[in-house]
Coordinates of C-alpha atoms in Angstrom, one line a residue:
X1 CA -10.4 2.3 2.9
X2 CA -13.9 1.7 4.9
X3 CA -16.6 2.1 2.1
X4 CA -16.8 1.2 -1.5
X5 CA -19.5 3.6 -2.7
X6 CA -20.5 5.4 0.2
X7 CA -24.5 6.0 0.6
X8 CA -26.0 9.1 -0.2
X9 CA -26.6 11.9 2.7
X10 CA -28.0 10.3 5.6
X11 CA -30.7 12.7 7.4
X12 CA -30.4 10.9 10.6
X13 CA -26.9 10.9 11.0
X14 CA -26.9 14.9 11.3
X15 CA -30.4 15.2 12.2
X16 CA -30.5 19.1 12.9
X17 CA -32.4 20.4 16.2
X18 CA -35.4 21.6 14.0
X19 CA -36.4 18.2 13.3
X20 CA -38.7 16.3 15.7
X21 CA -37.4 14.6 18.7
X22 CA -37.9 10.9 17.0
X23 CA -35.9 12.1 14.5
X24 CA -33.2 13.3 16.7
X25 CA -33.3 10.2 18.6
X26 CA -32.8 8.1 15.7
X27 CA -29.7 10.0 14.6
X28 CA -26.9 8.0 13.5
X29 CA -23.0 8.7 13.3
X30 CA -21.8 7.8 10.2
X31 CA -18.8 4.9 10.3
X32 CA -16.5 7.4 8.3
X33 CA -16.4 9.9 11.5
X34 CA -16.4 7.4 14.1
X35 CA -13.0 6.1 12.8
X36 CA -11.6 9.3 11.7
X37 CA -12.1 10.5 15.4
X38 CA -10.5 7.1 16.6
X39 CA -7.9 8.0 19.6
X40 CA -9.0 11.7 19.7
X41 CA -9.4 12.7 23.0
X42 CA -9.6 15.8 25.2
X43 CA -6.2 17.2 25.3
X44 CA -4.2 14.1 23.9
X45 CA -4.7 11.0 22.1
X46 CA -4.7 7.1 22.7
X47 CA -1.4 5.2 21.4
X48 CA -1.5 2.5 19.0
X49 CA 0.8 0.1 20.5
X50 CA -1.1 -3.4 20.9
X51 CA -0.7 -6.3 18.6
X52 CA -2.7 -9.2 18.1
X53 CA -1.0 -11.1 21.1
X54 CA -1.7 -8.4 23.4
X55 CA -5.2 -8.0 22.3
X56 CA -6.0 -11.8 22.5
X57 CA -4.6 -11.9 26.0
X58 CA -6.7 -8.7 27.0
X59 CA -9.7 -10.7 26.0
X60 CA -8.4 -13.9 27.9
X61 CA -7.6 -11.9 30.6
X62 CA -10.8 -10.2 30.9
X63 CA -12.6 -13.4 30.5
X64 CA -10.7 -16.5 32.1
X65 CA -10.7 -16.9 35.8
X66 CA -14.5 -15.5 36.3
X67 CA -16.7 -18.0 36.0
X68 CA -14.0 -20.8 37.0
X69 CA -12.2 -19.5 40.1
X70 CA -15.4 -17.3 41.5
X71 CA -19.1 -18.2 40.2
X72 CA -18.3 -22.1 40.0
X73 CA -19.3 -23.0 43.5
X74 CA -22.7 -20.7 43.2
X75 CA -23.5 -22.7 39.7
X76 CA -23.2 -26.4 40.6
X77 CA -25.7 -26.2 43.2
X78 CA -28.3 -24.9 40.4
X79 CA -27.3 -27.8 37.4
X80 CA -25.7 -30.6 39.3
X81 CA -22.8 -32.6 37.1
X82 CA -24.7 -30.8 34.3
X83 CA -23.0 -27.7 35.0
X84 CA -20.3 -28.8 32.0
X85 CA -23.7 -28.4 29.9
X86 CA -24.4 -24.8 31.3
X87 CA -20.8 -24.0 30.4
X88 CA -21.4 -25.2 26.7
X89 CA -24.8 -23.7 26.2
X90 CA -23.5 -20.2 27.6
X91 CA -20.2 -20.7 25.5
X92 CA -22.5 -21.4 22.3
X93 CA -24.6 -18.4 23.4
X94 CA -21.4 -16.3 23.4
X95 CA -20.1 -17.6 20.3
X96 CA -23.0 -16.5 18.2
X97 CA -22.6 -13.0 19.8
X98 CA -18.6 -13.3 19.0
X99 CA -19.1 -13.6 15.1
X100 CA -21.1 -10.5 15.2
X101 CA -18.3 -8.9 17.5
X102 CA -15.7 -10.0 15.1
X103 CA -17.3 -8.8 12.1
X104 CA -18.1 -5.4 13.6
X105 CA -15.0 -5.2 15.5
X106 CA -13.0 -5.4 12.0
X107 CA -15.4 -2.9 10.3
X108 CA -15.7 -0.1 13.0
X109 CA -12.5 -0.4 14.9
X110 CA -13.1 1.8 17.5
X111 CA -13.0 1.9 21.6
X112 CA -16.9 1.9 22.1
X113 CA -17.4 -1.5 21.4
X114 CA -21.2 -2.3 20.8
X115 CA -21.9 1.1 22.2
X116 CA -20.0 2.3 18.5
X117 CA -21.6 -0.2 16.5
X118 CA -25.3 0.7 17.9
X119 CA -24.4 4.5 17.1
X120 CA -23.8 3.7 13.5
X121 CA -26.7 1.3 12.7
X122 CA -29.6 1.7 15.2
X123 CA -29.6 5.4 16.1
X124 CA -28.4 7.5 19.2
X125 CA -31.1 6.3 21.7
X126 CA -30.4 2.6 21.3
X127 CA -26.6 3.5 21.3
X128 CA -27.3 5.1 24.7
X129 CA -29.3 2.2 25.9
X130 CA -26.2 0.0 24.5
X131 CA -23.9 1.8 26.3
X132 CA -25.8 2.1 29.7
X133 CA -26.1 -1.6 29.7
X134 CA -22.0 -2.0 29.1
X135 CA -21.6 0.2 32.0
X136 CA -23.4 -2.5 34.2
X137 CA -21.6 -5.2 32.1
X138 CA -18.2 -4.0 32.6
X139 CA -18.5 -1.8 35.8
X140 CA -20.4 -3.9 37.8
X141 CA -18.3 -7.2 36.9
X142 CA -15.3 -5.5 37.8
X143 CA -16.8 -5.1 41.4
X144 CA -18.2 -9.0 41.3
X145 CA -14.8 -10.3 40.5
X146 CA -13.2 -8.3 43.0
X147 CA -15.3 -9.9 45.7
X148 CA -14.0 -13.2 44.8
X149 CA -10.7 -12.2 44.8
X150 CA -11.2 -11.5 48.5
X151 CA -11.9 -15.1 49.2
X152 CA -8.9 -16.3 47.3
X153 CA -6.4 -14.0 49.1
X154 CA -7.6 -15.5 52.6
X155 CA -7.0 -19.1 51.4
X156 CA -3.5 -17.9 50.5
X157 CA -3.1 -15.8 53.9
X158 CA -4.5 -19.1 55.8
X159 CA -2.1 -21.3 54.0
X160 CA 1.0 -19.3 54.3
X161 CA 0.8 -17.3 57.5
X162 CA -2.3 -18.9 59.3
X163 CA -4.0 -15.5 59.6
X164 CA -7.3 -14.5 57.6
X165 CA -8.8 -10.9 57.3
X166 CA -11.6 -10.6 59.6
X167 CA -15.2 -11.3 58.0
X168 CA -15.9 -7.8 59.2
X169 CA -13.3 -6.5 56.7
X170 CA -13.4 -9.1 54.1
X171 CA -17.3 -9.4 53.3
X172 CA -19.9 -7.1 52.2
X173 CA -23.2 -6.3 54.2
X174 CA -25.8 -9.0 53.7
X175 CA -22.9 -11.8 53.8
X176 CA -21.6 -11.4 57.4
X177 CA -19.3 -8.5 57.0
X178 CA -19.3 -4.6 57.1
X179 CA -16.8 -3.7 54.3
X180 CA -14.9 -5.9 51.8
X181 CA -11.5 -4.2 52.1
X182 CA -9.6 -6.8 49.7
X183 CA -12.0 -6.0 46.7
X184 CA -11.3 -2.4 46.9
X185 CA -7.9 -3.1 46.9
X186 CA -7.5 -5.0 44.3
X187 CA -9.5 -2.4 42.1
X188 CA -7.1 0.3 43.2
X189 CA -3.9 -1.8 42.2
X190 CA -5.9 -2.5 38.8
X191 CA -6.0 1.3 38.8
X192 CA -2.4 2.0 39.3
X193 CA -1.5 -0.3 36.2
X194 CA -4.0 1.5 34.2
X195 CA -2.6 4.8 34.8
X196 CA 0.8 4.0 33.3
X197 CA -0.9 3.4 29.8
X198 CA -2.1 0.8 27.6
X199 CA 1.2 -1.0 26.8
X200 CA 2.5 -1.2 30.1
X201 CA -1.1 -2.6 31.4
X202 CA -1.0 -5.3 28.6
X203 CA 2.5 -6.5 29.7
X204 CA 1.0 -7.0 33.4
X205 CA -1.8 -8.8 32.0
X206 CA 0.2 -11.0 29.7
X207 CA 2.0 -12.3 32.6
X208 CA -0.9 -12.7 34.8
X209 CA -2.8 -14.7 31.8
X210 CA 0.1 -17.2 32.0
X211 CA -0.1 -17.4 35.2
X212 CA -3.7 -18.5 35.7
X213 CA -3.4 -21.0 32.7
X214 CA -0.9 -22.8 34.4
X215 CA -2.7 -23.0 37.4
X216 CA -6.0 -24.4 35.8
X217 CA -3.8 -26.8 34.1
X218 CA -2.3 -27.6 37.3
X219 CA -5.9 -28.1 38.8
X220 CA -6.8 -30.4 36.2
X221 CA -3.8 -32.7 36.5
X222 CA -4.2 -33.1 40.6
X223 CA -8.2 -32.7 40.5
X224 CA -8.2 -35.6 37.9
X225 CA -6.5 -38.3 40.9
X226 CA -9.4 -37.7 42.8
X227 CA -12.2 -38.2 40.0
X228 CA -14.9 -40.5 40.8
X229 CA -17.4 -41.8 37.6
X230 CA -20.0 -42.3 40.4
X231 CA -20.3 -38.3 40.9
X232 CA -22.0 -38.0 37.4
X233 CA -24.4 -40.8 37.9
X234 CA -27.4 -38.6 38.2
X235 CA -26.2 -35.9 35.6
X236 CA -29.2 -33.5 35.6
X237 CA -30.7 -33.8 38.9
X238 CA -32.8 -30.4 38.5
X239 CA -33.7 -30.8 35.1
X240 CA -33.1 -28.5 32.2
X241 CA -34.5 -25.6 34.1
X242 CA -31.6 -25.8 36.4
X243 CA -28.9 -26.4 33.4
X244 CA -30.4 -23.0 31.7
X245 CA -30.6 -21.3 35.2
X246 CA -26.8 -22.2 35.5
X247 CA -26.0 -21.3 32.1
X248 CA -27.4 -17.7 32.4
X249 CA -25.6 -17.3 35.5
X250 CA -22.4 -18.7 33.9
X251 CA -22.8 -16.2 30.8
X252 CA -21.1 -13.8 33.4
X253 CA -18.1 -15.9 32.6
X254 CA -17.9 -14.9 29.1
X255 CA -18.3 -11.2 29.0
X256 CA -14.5 -10.6 28.8
X257 CA -14.2 -12.3 25.2
X258 CA -15.5 -8.6 23.5
X259 CA -12.9 -6.7 25.7
X260 CA -10.4 -6.7 22.7
X261 CA -12.9 -4.6 20.8
X262 CA -12.6 -1.8 23.6
X263 CA -9.1 -1.5 22.3
X264 CA -9.7 -0.5 18.7
X265 CA -8.0 2.8 19.2
X266 CA -5.0 1.4 20.8
X267 CA -4.6 -1.5 18.4
X268 CA -1.7 -1.3 15.6
X269 CA -4.0 -3.2 12.9
X270 CA -7.4 -3.0 14.3
X271 CA -9.3 -4.1 11.4
X272 CA -7.2 -7.3 11.2
X273 CA -6.4 -8.2 14.8
X274 CA -9.5 -7.3 16.5
X275 CA -11.9 -10.0 14.7
X276 CA -9.0 -12.8 15.3
X277 CA -8.1 -11.9 18.9
X278 CA -11.7 -12.4 19.9
X279 CA -12.7 -15.5 18.2
X280 CA -9.1 -17.1 19.4
X281 CA -9.8 -15.9 22.9
X282 CA -13.5 -17.1 23.0
X283 CA -12.2 -20.8 21.8
X284 CA -9.1 -20.9 24.3
X285 CA -11.4 -20.0 27.0
X286 CA -14.4 -22.2 26.5
X287 CA -12.2 -25.4 26.2
X288 CA -10.4 -24.5 29.6
X289 CA -13.9 -23.7 31.3
X290 CA -15.5 -27.1 30.1
X291 CA -12.5 -29.0 31.5
X292 CA -12.1 -27.7 34.3
X293 CA -15.6 -28.0 35.5
X294 CA -15.7 -31.5 34.3
X295 CA -13.0 -32.4 36.4
X296 CA -14.3 -30.2 39.4
X297 CA -17.5 -32.2 39.4
X298 CA -16.0 -35.6 39.2
X299 CA -13.5 -34.9 41.8
X300 CA -16.2 -33.5 44.6
X301 CA -20.0 -34.4 44.6
X302 CA -22.2 -31.8 43.4
X303 CA -24.1 -31.5 46.6
X304 CA -21.0 -30.7 48.4
X305 CA -20.5 -27.4 46.8
X306 CA -21.4 -25.0 48.9
X307 CA -21.5 -21.4 47.3
X308 CA -17.7 -21.0 48.2
X309 CA -16.0 -18.7 45.6
X310 CA -12.8 -20.7 46.5
X311 CA -14.2 -23.7 45.3
X312 CA -11.2 -25.0 43.4
X313 CA -8.9 -24.4 46.2
X314 CA -11.1 -26.4 48.5
X315 CA -11.0 -29.2 45.9
X316 CA -7.4 -29.4 45.7
X317 CA -7.1 -29.6 49.4
X318 CA -9.7 -32.4 49.7
X319 CA -8.0 -34.3 47.1
X320 CA -4.4 -34.4 48.3
X321 CA -5.1 -34.1 51.9
X322 CA -2.3 -31.5 52.1
X323 CA -2.9 -27.6 52.2
X324 CA -0.1 -26.8 50.0
X325 CA -1.8 -27.3 46.7
X326 CA -4.7 -25.5 47.9
X327 CA -2.6 -22.6 48.8
X328 CA -0.7 -22.6 45.6
X329 CA -3.6 -22.7 43.6
X330 CA -5.1 -19.7 45.9
X331 CA -2.0 -17.8 45.1
X332 CA -2.5 -18.7 41.2
X333 CA -6.1 -17.3 41.4
X334 CA -5.3 -14.2 43.4
X335 CA -2.9 -13.2 40.4
X336 CA -5.2 -14.5 37.9
X337 CA -8.4 -12.6 39.3
X338 CA -6.7 -9.5 39.5
X339 CA -5.8 -9.7 35.5
X340 CA -9.7 -10.1 35.2
X341 CA -10.2 -6.7 37.3
X342 CA -7.3 -4.9 35.5
X343 CA -8.9 -6.1 31.6
X344 CA -12.2 -5.2 32.5
X345 CA -11.6 -2.2 34.2
X346 CA -9.7 -1.3 30.9
X347 CA -12.7 -1.8 28.8
X348 CA -15.2 0.2 30.8
X349 CA -12.9 3.4 31.0
X350 CA -12.6 2.9 27.2
X351 CA -16.3 2.8 26.6
X352 CA -17.0 5.9 28.7
X353 CA -14.1 7.4 26.9
X354 CA -16.0 7.1 23.7
X355 CA -19.4 7.9 25.2
X356 CA -17.9 11.2 26.2
X357 CA -16.2 11.8 23.2
X358 CA -19.8 11.8 21.7
X359 CA -20.8 14.2 24.3
X360 CA -23.2 11.8 25.9
X361 CA -21.5 12.0 29.4
X362 CA -19.2 14.8 30.6
X363 CA -15.8 15.6 29.0
X364 CA -13.9 14.6 31.9
X365 CA -14.1 11.1 30.9
X366 CA -12.3 11.9 27.6
X367 CA -9.6 13.7 28.8
X368 CA -5.9 12.0 27.8
X369 CA -2.9 12.5 30.0
X370 CA -0.2 13.8 27.2
X371 CA 2.7 11.5 28.3
X372 CA 1.0 8.3 29.3
X373 CA -1.7 8.3 26.5
X374 CA -4.2 7.3 29.2
X375 CA -7.5 8.9 30.4
X376 CA -6.4 9.5 34.1
X377 CA -9.4 11.6 35.3
X378 CA -11.7 8.5 33.5
X379 CA -9.6 5.6 35.3
X380 CA -9.6 7.2 38.7
X381 CA -13.3 7.7 38.9
X382 CA -14.3 4.4 37.4
X383 CA -12.0 2.9 40.0
X384 CA -13.0 4.3 42.8
X385 CA -16.8 3.7 41.9
X386 CA -16.3 0.1 41.2
X387 CA -14.1 -0.4 44.1
X388 CA -16.8 0.8 46.6
X389 CA -19.4 -1.1 44.8
X390 CA -17.5 -4.0 45.3
X391 CA -16.8 -3.7 48.9
X392 CA -20.6 -3.0 49.7
X393 CA -22.5 -5.7 47.4
X394 CA -22.5 -9.3 47.5
X395 CA -21.3 -11.4 44.8
X396 CA -24.5 -13.2 43.5
X397 CA -26.4 -10.1 43.0
X398 CA -23.3 -8.4 40.9
X399 CA -23.1 -11.5 39.0
X400 CA -27.1 -11.8 37.9
X401 CA -26.9 -8.0 37.3
X402 CA -24.0 -8.2 35.2
X403 CA -25.3 -11.1 32.9
X404 CA -28.5 -9.3 32.1
X405 CA -26.7 -6.0 30.9
X406 CA -24.4 -8.3 29.0
X407 CA -27.0 -10.2 27.1
X408 CA -28.9 -7.2 26.3
X409 CA -25.9 -5.4 24.9
X410 CA -25.2 -8.7 22.8
X411 CA -28.6 -8.8 21.5
X412 CA -28.2 -5.6 20.3
X413 CA -24.8 -6.3 18.4
X414 CA -26.5 -9.2 16.8
X415 CA -29.3 -6.8 15.5
X416 CA -26.6 -4.5 14.5
X417 CA -24.3 -6.4 12.0
X418 CA -27.3 -7.3 10.1
X419 CA -28.4 -3.7 10.0
X420 CA -25.1 -2.7 8.4
X421 CA -25.0 -5.4 6.1
X422 CA -28.1 -3.9 4.6
X423 CA -27.4 -0.4 4.6
X424 CA -23.6 -0.6 3.9
X425 CA -23.3 -3.7 2.0
X426 CA -20.2 -2.5 0.2
X427 CA -18.3 -1.6 2.9
X428 CA -14.5 -3.2 3.5
X429 CA -15.0 -6.2 5.8
X430 CA -12.0 -8.0 7.2
X431 CA -14.2 -10.8 8.7
X432 CA -17.9 -11.6 8.2
X433 CA -20.4 -13.8 10.0
X434 CA -21.2 -16.9 8.1
X435 CA -24.9 -17.7 7.2
X436 CA -26.1 -14.3 8.2
X437 CA -28.6 -13.4 8.8
X438 CA -28.9 -17.1 10.3
X439 CA -26.7 -16.9 12.8
X440 CA -27.1 -13.5 14.1
X441 CA -30.7 -14.5 14.7
X442 CA -29.6 -17.3 16.6
X443 CA -27.1 -15.3 18.6
X444 CA -30.6 -12.8 19.7
X445 CA -32.7 -15.8 20.4
X446 CA -30.4 -17.4 23.0
X447 CA -29.5 -14.0 24.4
X448 CA -33.4 -13.5 24.7
X449 CA -33.7 -16.8 26.1
X450 CA -31.3 -16.6 28.7
X451 CA -32.3 -13.4 29.9
X452 CA -35.4 -15.0 30.6
X453 CA -34.1 -17.4 32.8
X454 CA -32.8 -14.9 35.1
X455 CA -34.7 -14.4 38.3
X456 CA -37.3 -11.5 39.0
X457 CA -35.4 -9.3 41.1
X458 CA -32.4 -9.2 38.6
X459 CA -35.2 -7.9 36.0
X460 CA -36.5 -5.2 38.6
X461 CA -32.8 -4.1 39.2
X462 CA -32.3 -4.2 35.6
X463 CA -35.3 -1.9 34.9
X464 CA -34.3 0.5 37.7
X465 CA -31.1 0.8 35.7
X466 CA -32.5 1.5 32.6
X467 CA -35.0 3.9 34.0
X468 CA -32.1 6.0 35.6
X469 CA -30.1 6.1 32.5
X470 CA -32.9 7.1 30.2
X471 CA -33.2 10.1 32.7
X472 CA -29.5 11.0 32.2
X473 CA -29.8 10.8 28.8
X474 CA -32.8 13.3 28.4
X475 CA -31.4 15.7 31.0
X476 CA -27.9 15.5 29.7
X477 CA -26.8 13.8 26.6
X478 CA -30.1 14.3 24.4
X479 CA -28.8 18.1 24.2
X480 CA -25.2 17.8 24.7
X481 CA -24.7 15.0 21.8
X482 CA -22.2 16.1 19.4
X483 CA -24.4 15.3 16.7
X484 CA -27.0 17.7 18.3
X485 CA -24.3 20.8 18.5
X486 CA -22.8 20.0 15.3
X487 CA -19.0 19.4 16.8
X488 CA -16.3 17.6 15.4
X489 CA -13.7 16.3 17.7
X490 CA -11.4 14.7 15.0
X491 CA -11.4 18.1 13.2
X492 CA -10.8 20.0 16.0
X493 CA -7.8 17.5 17.7
X494 CA -6.0 17.8 13.9
X495 CA -6.2 21.4 14.5

């Protein structure tokens, strides 16, 4: 079904321990084996219960809200009114990578996302690097979004009961606080939903996505009443450097479009629905981002954006002169951002599930509860880690660290789609990137360009993160890899 005429035996796919270190680092996992193991975990299996609608909602849930509800206040001071252009550039960069994701998700429909794609095309070491970047992309972004959730929760509390959570308990160290309790709470709430299973989590997410879309449409309707064309008089006050810098930060807002690819082993018809869900979600999200950003800058001079994570609620108050609309938007944002936390946390657990099944991280992350079909221990460990991270690290640092991890992983996906076209040209593909290899090359170029726009501090953090990851791989994963030990979990599970 997957291949029409498989290639001859690939020595790198089953490189024995007797081969040299280089050969073992380049060992690739055959696509057939990746797919055959789909759904199988330690002690149970994931359940295929998600259709196109649920998969699209997962991607929208993981994406929509991050940049608009949280990072907009940080990006506008960098680009001025041209922040709308920054969203377009970030969206275009995401589009090139989304095309590659769509092809690979339909060809290799498994939970590992770009980690698994790299394993099948570029070898184990590159796959590990990609997976380690995904831990940064998903895990840290959960924490980053959770920080913004606390800002809107305070807006809601202030507008309803006139009480707010003290700064000491609602902001991390470095931002005037001691411990961000709301950020921890929202991660633990998402954990509770995920422990119930993928189908139940998808239902809750769908409701929350509908609420967030309604909130943004409401914002545009009211914000347009305060629109002043003069706010666009000096469109690009900080030049193209400001636009690209803001775009690099805002790329953080698009990381969720690939979330559907992490549900490959829980989709009813993964090869058909995954590419559709990825592309559909990106189109919807980009259109809403650009529209809301245009209205926001038109309603409020760009110099008055003050890095507030609750920027949209403040604009609603300023335009109407009433606290009611801002409070209503804050309520919607609380629900909307919670859905981002839920779906991105879901993606993180499924990527770790795939890495654990391959033997590169401890087996506990691949254990599946027989009743719920959810990796419970995995979910609890990841949730507690992300919750503590959210409570202790400021938003800006988290957002930039997430962006560089995302861009690096996306760059590898653009390479992987070209490699698989050359090594497995006859493989069945339900979606094909048009004009390949030109568009994947553009996707790679955009990712590299945007990575270059990030700060030196962000690069240092990324370098340290990668160094830690490589140490872990050579100490643990290199020898415990199932390709190294010859284990086959799919066969074991079927027995």
